Structure formats: C-alpha cells, structure tokens
C-alpha cells in the first residue's frame, strides 16, 4: 500500500558531513549499542516480536526511516510526524519492531488522513553523551545524541517536500530532553508520551566522573587528552564500548546550547520566565502529552545498583529539603505513599512506594504542568491535550496488570495488535487514530483548560475485555483518571525539592531504561 524508504548517510554535525544516499532496498546499520538492546526493550513491555539483528556501525548509523504513503498526492503536502525512540539514552533504534512506523502510516491511509512518518536513529550511550573537560579542550561538544536529533529535524525541514511532506506541518513525537528547549523552530506540534523535559540533565561533575571512570577502566588514565580521545575513538569504531553504556549512566548535560539549563517547576510559573525556559512555546502551537499509570517501573532495573535502603534514604532526603518549608510535608508524603521508614532491605514491597513517588514527580506532575503551561500561555494560538494511559499490561511478567512504561507507544503504533485481545486492540487503534488526527492539526478531544475544563482522555481496556473502555474525564479528580493526588496538592517549589530528593536517594539517577 505504500513504500518504505531508508535515507542513509552520515548526519554528524561534529564530523565531515556527506550527502545522504537513498537506498530503499536495504536497511542501513544501526548505531553502536549493546547487542541485547532490542531484546531488552521488548522485555520491558513483556511482549516479543521477531527481530533480525542488524549490523552496527560507528559512522553509518545516523539514518532516517521515512514511511511514505503510496497514495495519490493532492496539491496539498502531507503532514509529517517525526518519532524519536526512547531507550534510557543507552540503546534503541527506529528499526526495532515495536517502533516500526509501517502500520501507523497505513492506519493514516485507511483513515483518509495520510501522514508521512519518520523514525530517527541517533547516537546513544558513550558515543551519544560522553563528555569532559578534556574533550571540550579538543573541540568535542556535549550532547551528540540531541545534536543528532536536531540535525535530523533540520534535514527533514529542508528535504521532506521531496517526499510529498509539508515542512510547515511537522509534529515531533518522543521522549527527548531537548524537545521544547530549542530556540530553532523545527516543528509546529509536540507529542510527549511518558517522558518529559523535566527528566533532569546530568551535572557537569557527574559527566566528568563518568569520563574519568571510563578512561581509568580502559587503562587510559595516564594518557594526555589527545591520546585518550584517539584510543576512545579507536575502541568505539571497533565496537568495544557498545556494551559499557549502561555502566556509566550517561545522559544529557547542561551545555548552554542544546540544553541551556536544567528545567524546574518554578521557572514555568511566570509567563516571561516560561518563554525563556521553554522557547518552544513561541513556535510549537499544539501539545499532546500524557502519562501511563506506572511509568515509574522504568527505574526498577536501577534498584540493583543502589546500596542504601531506599525508603529511608528518600525520607531522610525529603526531610532535608522540605522541613525548612513546612515540617508537615514529609509526614504527609510518608502517609500518602506508604513509605516504610523501618525497612531493613530493598524488597519489592518496600521499594514500590518509592517508585510510585518517582512515577508521580517525574511523569504525572510534569505532564499536567506542561498541559497547563501550553493552555495558559501568553503566546496566541497555543493549545494542549492531556491523556492518561491506564491499559493494564496483558503479557506474562512482573508488570502484568500494570499500565507500564512504553506500553502506550507500543499500542499506538499498532505493532503488537495480534498479541492483544479485542478490547485492548480497539483501545490501541483509537489511540493511534487520535495521534493521526492530531498530526493533521485536528482537535482530538476537548482541549485542556486548567480553570474551566481540565479535560483529559483516559485510554483503557481490561485484559480479557472485548470492548475499548476509553473515556473522556471532564474533572481533574475524576475516578476514571486513577492517579494519586497528594503531589498535586503541593506547589511548584515543593515539586522541585521532591524531585531533587528522589534523585538524590536513587544515587543521582537521571535516566530510566526507556
């Protein structure tokens, strides 16, 4: 019904750029990453699709997967959706089967609302985020992965018309720390699914420590900076570093350019400050944003590396941050979340409340905050649409029955349809159709208005049900939403301090596995 094109070529801003050569008959290599990257992503959602391992390359992995409908193109160009995969900044690819955009594009054709869907491949792990004072002295800048995404958007803006796409109707969709912070107007709409720019960047000190540890582990610590980089580049090209990314927990860092500063809740209260902190408000007209019921499970794999007793560490950190404001805050949170301050080990029972609190402060509250920001912006024409994804995971594993992280993406892109019952299949199709309507610039449901209509869409269907049970919630406290409200009762200053406390108790963790 339509053609699939892979645009190949090195799209590195930090290296000599070559013109991409299109070859629609073969799939290009993927960026360097752990060999089990695809399996790891599928293990997170507990559902598996066939996947043939692809060649990895240090220089040929920055590609676009462009899905173009094979329909009669009218005079009007087609809207474009650009999907940037997650993966905890350590792995992932637009070619992984869960993220394949083929069925999503076909669904748009079936709706007579054809879109062009583009998947972006970018550097992850050490090639994507390694940085240090030594590297900067040699001209290597930070945040290669985010620079790759920006370069891809620039390429799309310049060339998508050649595929029948409209460069003035581009929707960015993904889980990127740089999504709304760029001053460059490369997209007009933004879809944020279970991940926002509130996931804080790494500090310069943390990134430097990661670099120092890496060169020590590799035996390069006594080399001068140029020799260190020569050896790192050599090892990278040989694929020796691809399995090390998770060990060093790399991610975006404040560089004054792509990530100008760390975003916090307080900076979004005043309209003028909000425009400074999120320049995307000036050019991104519409936002569709949401969370899943238990996005916090994405951090469960990080618990093995935490040596402290998490509930106690979290409560101790909360006391330091919140007691100077109000000594009633911490007892309130301990009670509301069931934090066990007497726990003697990190069991599933004792850590679940910690993950619940992380879920709320890292995902649920940011989604509501940004929905409010877009709906109340002083920039004319900005609108927001909020959703809550409550579909329980139907597949065997520890997260069965939970609305787990990435499950919303998996259902919306249609690639797991055959593994779902009728009700959840219909729910996923509804979600996908809503995204397509949004990409076409349509109102998918009543827009979010904090004061009069805090409306949200709730996507859900039972594991064994035969019907889609999704519904629109017209009240922020609707029983259909199914979210804890304790954190919503606190102000922006408290939110910032709770986020700081949670991150500190997790040993500085900044990224999840997806």
PDB file of C-alpha atoms in Angstrom, residues 157-327:
ATOM      1  CA  UNK A 157      12.644  20.638   7.206  1.00  0.00           C
ATOM      2  CA  UNK A 158      14.870  21.078   4.164  1.00  0.00           C
ATOM      3  CA  UNK A 159      14.109  17.887   2.227  1.00  0.00           C
ATOM      4  CA  UNK A 160      10.733  16.418   3.255  1.00  0.00           C
ATOM      5  CA  UNK A 161       8.915  18.292   0.481  1.00  0.00           C
ATOM      6  CA  UNK A 162      10.672  15.979  -1.962  1.00  0.00           C
ATOM      7  CA  UNK A 163       8.723  13.096  -0.422  1.00  0.00           C
ATOM      8  CA  UNK A 164       5.408  14.946  -0.519  1.00  0.00           C
ATOM      9  CA  UNK A 165       5.666  16.264   3.033  1.00  0.00           C
ATOM     10  CA  UNK A 166       4.853  19.706   4.393  1.00  0.00           C
ATOM     11  CA  UNK A 167       7.815  21.205   6.264  1.00  0.00           C
ATOM     12  CA  UNK A 168       5.418  23.638   7.973  1.00  0.00           C
ATOM     13  CA  UNK A 169       3.290  20.827   9.435  1.00  0.00           C
ATOM     14  CA  UNK A 170       5.793  18.755  11.398  1.00  0.00           C
ATOM     15  CA  UNK A 171       4.902  17.026  14.661  1.00  0.00           C
ATOM     16  CA  UNK A 172       7.755  15.958  16.934  1.00  0.00           C
ATOM     17  CA  UNK A 173       6.957  12.849  18.962  1.00  0.00           C
ATOM     18  CA  UNK A 174       9.181  11.277  21.572  1.00  0.00           C
ATOM     19  CA  UNK A 175      10.878  11.344  24.941  1.00  0.00           C
ATOM     20  CA  UNK A 176      13.638  13.884  24.481  1.00  0.00           C
ATOM     21  CA  UNK A 177      15.342  16.144  26.988  1.00  0.00           C
ATOM     22  CA  UNK A 178      15.707  18.756  24.260  1.00  0.00           C
ATOM     23  CA  UNK A 179      12.193  18.703  22.840  1.00  0.00           C
ATOM     24  CA  UNK A 180      10.846  22.074  23.933  1.00  0.00           C
ATOM     25  CA  UNK A 181      14.109  23.809  24.805  1.00  0.00           C
ATOM     26  CA  UNK A 182      15.375  24.585  21.313  1.00  0.00           C
ATOM     27  CA  UNK A 183      15.038  28.146  20.040  1.00  0.00           C
ATOM     28  CA  UNK A 184      15.061  26.870  16.468  1.00  0.00           C
ATOM     29  CA  UNK A 185      11.523  26.348  15.060  1.00  0.00           C
ATOM     30  CA  UNK A 186      11.913  22.887  13.544  1.00  0.00           C
ATOM     31  CA  UNK A 187       8.428  21.574  14.352  1.00  0.00           C
ATOM     32  CA  UNK A 188       4.971  23.019  14.960  1.00  0.00           C
ATOM     33  CA  UNK A 189       3.396  20.378  17.231  1.00  0.00           C
ATOM     34  CA  UNK A 190       4.752  18.185  20.001  1.00  0.00           C
ATOM     35  CA  UNK A 191       3.664  14.770  21.294  1.00  0.00           C
ATOM     36  CA  UNK A 192       5.247  13.739  24.601  1.00  0.00           C
ATOM     37  CA  UNK A 193       4.496  10.160  25.607  1.00  0.00           C
ATOM     38  CA  UNK A 194       5.549   9.086  29.098  1.00  0.00           C
ATOM     39  CA  UNK A 195       8.602  11.262  29.314  1.00  0.00           C
ATOM     40  CA  UNK A 196       9.200  14.995  29.512  1.00  0.00           C
ATOM     41  CA  UNK A 197      11.999  17.539  29.600  1.00  0.00           C
ATOM     42  CA  UNK A 198      11.698  17.533  33.416  1.00  0.00           C
ATOM     43  CA  UNK A 199      13.921  14.439  33.432  1.00  0.00           C
ATOM     44  CA  UNK A 200      16.868  16.440  34.612  1.00  0.00           C
ATOM     45  CA  UNK A 201      20.198  16.570  32.786  1.00  0.00           C
ATOM     46  CA  UNK A 202      23.362  15.245  34.330  1.00  0.00           C
ATOM     47  CA  UNK A 203      25.582  17.695  36.159  1.00  0.00           C
ATOM     48  CA  UNK A 204      28.964  18.595  34.694  1.00  0.00           C
ATOM     49  CA  UNK A 205      30.587  16.908  37.693  1.00  0.00           C
ATOM     50  CA  UNK A 206      28.687  13.660  37.110  1.00  0.00           C
ATOM     51  CA  UNK A 207      29.595  13.601  33.417  1.00  0.00           C
ATOM     52  CA  UNK A 208      33.248  14.304  34.254  1.00  0.00           C
ATOM     53  CA  UNK A 209      33.235  11.478  36.793  1.00  0.00           C
ATOM     54  CA  UNK A 210      31.831   9.114  34.165  1.00  0.00           C
ATOM     55  CA  UNK A 211      34.623  10.089  31.772  1.00  0.00           C
ATOM     56  CA  UNK A 212      37.334   9.722  34.426  1.00  0.00           C
ATOM     57  CA  UNK A 213      35.989   6.307  35.389  1.00  0.00           C
ATOM     58  CA  UNK A 214      35.824   5.191  31.758  1.00  0.00           C
ATOM     59  CA  UNK A 215      39.413   6.121  30.906  1.00  0.00           C
ATOM     60  CA  UNK A 216      40.591   4.505  34.136  1.00  0.00           C
ATOM     61  CA  UNK A 217      38.672   1.309  33.360  1.00  0.00           C
ATOM     62  CA  UNK A 218      40.134   1.251  29.843  1.00  0.00           C
ATOM     63  CA  UNK A 219      43.660   1.876  31.095  1.00  0.00           C
ATOM     64  CA  UNK A 220      43.995   5.334  29.509  1.00  0.00           C
ATOM     65  CA  UNK A 221      44.064   7.446  32.687  1.00  0.00           C
ATOM     66  CA  UNK A 222      47.758   8.353  32.378  1.00  0.00           C
ATOM     67  CA  UNK A 223      47.495   9.397  28.720  1.00  0.00           C
ATOM     68  CA  UNK A 224      47.226  13.029  27.653  1.00  0.00           C
ATOM     69  CA  UNK A 225      43.783  14.208  26.424  1.00  0.00           C
ATOM     70  CA  UNK A 226      44.570  13.724  22.727  1.00  0.00           C
ATOM     71  CA  UNK A 227      45.878  10.211  23.308  1.00  0.00           C
ATOM     72  CA  UNK A 228      42.817   9.393  25.413  1.00  0.00           C
ATOM     73  CA  UNK A 229      40.469  10.521  22.648  1.00  0.00           C
ATOM     74  CA  UNK A 230      42.427   8.674  19.966  1.00  0.00           C
ATOM     75  CA  UNK A 231      42.097   5.448  21.934  1.00  0.00           C
ATOM     76  CA  UNK A 232      38.428   6.040  22.781  1.00  0.00           C
ATOM     77  CA  UNK A 233      37.605   6.693  19.114  1.00  0.00           C
ATOM     78  CA  UNK A 234      39.558   3.615  18.060  1.00  0.00           C
ATOM     79  CA  UNK A 235      37.806   1.398  20.603  1.00  0.00           C
ATOM     80  CA  UNK A 236      34.453   2.895  19.639  1.00  0.00           C
ATOM     81  CA  UNK A 237      34.927   2.170  15.932  1.00  0.00           C
ATOM     82  CA  UNK A 238      35.833  -1.405  16.803  1.00  0.00           C
ATOM     83  CA  UNK A 239      32.625  -1.736  18.839  1.00  0.00           C
ATOM     84  CA  UNK A 240      34.445  -2.313  22.125  1.00  0.00           C
ATOM     85  CA  UNK A 241      32.443   0.335  24.014  1.00  0.00           C
ATOM     86  CA  UNK A 242      28.908  -0.580  22.965  1.00  0.00           C
ATOM     87  CA  UNK A 243      28.281  -2.820  25.955  1.00  0.00           C
ATOM     88  CA  UNK A 244      29.515  -0.304  28.527  1.00  0.00           C
ATOM     89  CA  UNK A 245      26.944   2.491  28.177  1.00  0.00           C
ATOM     90  CA  UNK A 246      24.635   1.398  30.986  1.00  0.00           C
ATOM     91  CA  UNK A 247      27.529   1.095  33.426  1.00  0.00           C
ATOM     92  CA  UNK A 248      28.268   4.824  33.273  1.00  0.00           C
ATOM     93  CA  UNK A 249      24.626   6.002  33.227  1.00  0.00           C
ATOM     94  CA  UNK A 250      25.241   8.759  30.705  1.00  0.00           C
ATOM     95  CA  UNK A 251      22.623  11.227  29.529  1.00  0.00           C
ATOM     96  CA  UNK A 252      22.067  14.846  28.506  1.00  0.00           C
ATOM     97  CA  UNK A 253      24.025  17.538  30.297  1.00  0.00           C
ATOM     98  CA  UNK A 254      23.638  21.306  30.502  1.00  0.00           C
ATOM     99  CA  UNK A 255      25.830  22.744  27.745  1.00  0.00           C
ATOM    100  CA  UNK A 256      24.388  26.249  27.330  1.00  0.00           C
ATOM    101  CA  UNK A 257      23.336  25.380  23.778  1.00  0.00           C
ATOM    102  CA  UNK A 258      21.115  22.378  23.098  1.00  0.00           C
ATOM    103  CA  UNK A 259      20.312  22.113  26.816  1.00  0.00           C
ATOM    104  CA  UNK A 260      20.689  25.723  28.005  1.00  0.00           C
ATOM    105  CA  UNK A 261      19.730  24.997  31.599  1.00  0.00           C
ATOM    106  CA  UNK A 262      18.018  22.479  33.833  1.00  0.00           C
ATOM    107  CA  UNK A 263      14.261  22.907  33.798  1.00  0.00           C
ATOM    108  CA  UNK A 264      12.363  23.174  37.061  1.00  0.00           C
ATOM    109  CA  UNK A 265       8.743  23.708  38.019  1.00  0.00           C
ATOM    110  CA  UNK A 266       9.255  27.186  39.461  1.00  0.00           C
ATOM    111  CA  UNK A 267      10.653  28.518  36.188  1.00  0.00           C
ATOM    112  CA  UNK A 268       7.311  27.899  34.481  1.00  0.00           C
ATOM    113  CA  UNK A 269       5.095  29.866  36.867  1.00  0.00           C
ATOM    114  CA  UNK A 270       5.640  33.323  35.375  1.00  0.00           C
ATOM    115  CA  UNK A 271       4.841  33.614  31.624  1.00  0.00           C
ATOM    116  CA  UNK A 272       8.006  35.570  30.765  1.00  0.00           C
ATOM    117  CA  UNK A 273      10.250  33.108  32.581  1.00  0.00           C
ATOM    118  CA  UNK A 274       8.407  30.201  30.975  1.00  0.00           C
ATOM    119  CA  UNK A 275       9.152  31.563  27.500  1.00  0.00           C
ATOM    120  CA  UNK A 276      12.813  31.815  28.460  1.00  0.00           C
ATOM    121  CA  UNK A 277      12.957  28.287  29.884  1.00  0.00           C
ATOM    122  CA  UNK A 278      10.927  26.714  27.070  1.00  0.00           C
ATOM    123  CA  UNK A 279      11.453  28.716  23.853  1.00  0.00           C
ATOM    124  CA  UNK A 280       9.394  26.068  22.067  1.00  0.00           C
ATOM    125  CA  UNK A 281       6.293  27.826  23.383  1.00  0.00           C
ATOM    126  CA  UNK A 282       6.866  30.535  20.773  1.00  0.00           C
ATOM    127  CA  UNK A 283       6.587  28.258  17.740  1.00  0.00           C
ATOM    128  CA  UNK A 284       5.031  24.966  18.886  1.00  0.00           C
ATOM    129  CA  UNK A 285       1.302  25.620  18.595  1.00  0.00           C
ATOM    130  CA  UNK A 286      -0.158  22.395  19.962  1.00  0.00           C
ATOM    131  CA  UNK A 287       0.950  19.917  22.605  1.00  0.00           C
ATOM    132  CA  UNK A 288      -0.407  16.413  23.190  1.00  0.00           C
ATOM    133  CA  UNK A 289       1.029  14.976  26.382  1.00  0.00           C
ATOM    134  CA  UNK A 290       0.301  12.141  28.759  1.00  0.00           C
ATOM    135  CA  UNK A 291       1.483   9.578  31.244  1.00  0.00           C
ATOM    136  CA  UNK A 292       0.979   5.902  31.982  1.00  0.00           C
ATOM    137  CA  UNK A 293      -0.314   4.592  35.280  1.00  0.00           C
ATOM    138  CA  UNK A 294       3.052   3.145  36.288  1.00  0.00           C
ATOM    139  CA  UNK A 295       5.804   4.802  34.281  1.00  0.00           C
ATOM    140  CA  UNK A 296       7.890   4.579  37.442  1.00  0.00           C
ATOM    141  CA  UNK A 297       8.568   0.888  36.793  1.00  0.00           C
ATOM    142  CA  UNK A 298      11.132   2.032  34.214  1.00  0.00           C
ATOM    143  CA  UNK A 299      13.514   2.713  37.096  1.00  0.00           C
ATOM    144  CA  UNK A 300      13.155  -0.732  38.663  1.00  0.00           C
ATOM    145  CA  UNK A 301      16.250  -2.082  36.908  1.00  0.00           C
ATOM    146  CA  UNK A 302      18.312   0.675  38.537  1.00  0.00           C
ATOM    147  CA  UNK A 303      17.496  -0.527  42.041  1.00  0.00           C
ATOM    148  CA  UNK A 304      20.171  -3.209  41.949  1.00  0.00           C
ATOM    149  CA  UNK A 305      22.858  -0.530  41.896  1.00  0.00           C
ATOM    150  CA  UNK A 306      21.536   1.359  44.928  1.00  0.00           C
ATOM    151  CA  UNK A 307      23.324   0.433  48.157  1.00  0.00           C
ATOM    152  CA  UNK A 308      21.197   2.465  50.589  1.00  0.00           C
ATOM    153  CA  UNK A 309      17.817   1.390  51.952  1.00  0.00           C
ATOM    154  CA  UNK A 310      15.663   3.375  49.553  1.00  0.00           C
ATOM    155  CA  UNK A 311      12.606   4.258  51.669  1.00  0.00           C
ATOM    156  CA  UNK A 312      14.809   5.550  54.489  1.00  0.00           C
ATOM    157  CA  UNK A 313      17.177   7.355  52.103  1.00  0.00           C
ATOM    158  CA  UNK A 314      14.241   9.040  50.388  1.00  0.00           C
ATOM    159  CA  UNK A 315      12.594  10.144  53.631  1.00  0.00           C
ATOM    160  CA  UNK A 316      15.911  11.462  55.000  1.00  0.00           C
ATOM    161  CA  UNK A 317      16.423  13.475  51.818  1.00  0.00           C
ATOM    162  CA  UNK A 318      12.846  14.772  51.918  1.00  0.00           C
ATOM    163  CA  UNK A 319      13.369  15.996  55.487  1.00  0.00           C
ATOM    164  CA  UNK A 320      16.450  17.971  54.424  1.00  0.00           C
ATOM    165  CA  UNK A 321      14.624  19.583  51.538  1.00  0.00           C
ATOM    166  CA  UNK A 322      11.124  20.114  52.918  1.00  0.00           C
ATOM    167  CA  UNK A 323      11.411  20.641  56.685  1.00  0.00           C
ATOM    168  CA  UNK A 324      12.663  24.242  56.259  1.00  0.00           C
ATOM    169  CA  UNK A 325       9.425  24.944  54.355  1.00  0.00           C
ATOM    170  CA  UNK A 326       6.937  23.029  56.477  1.00  0.00           C
ATOM    171  CA  UNK A 327       7.603  20.131  58.840  1.00  0.00           C
TER     172      UNK A 327
END
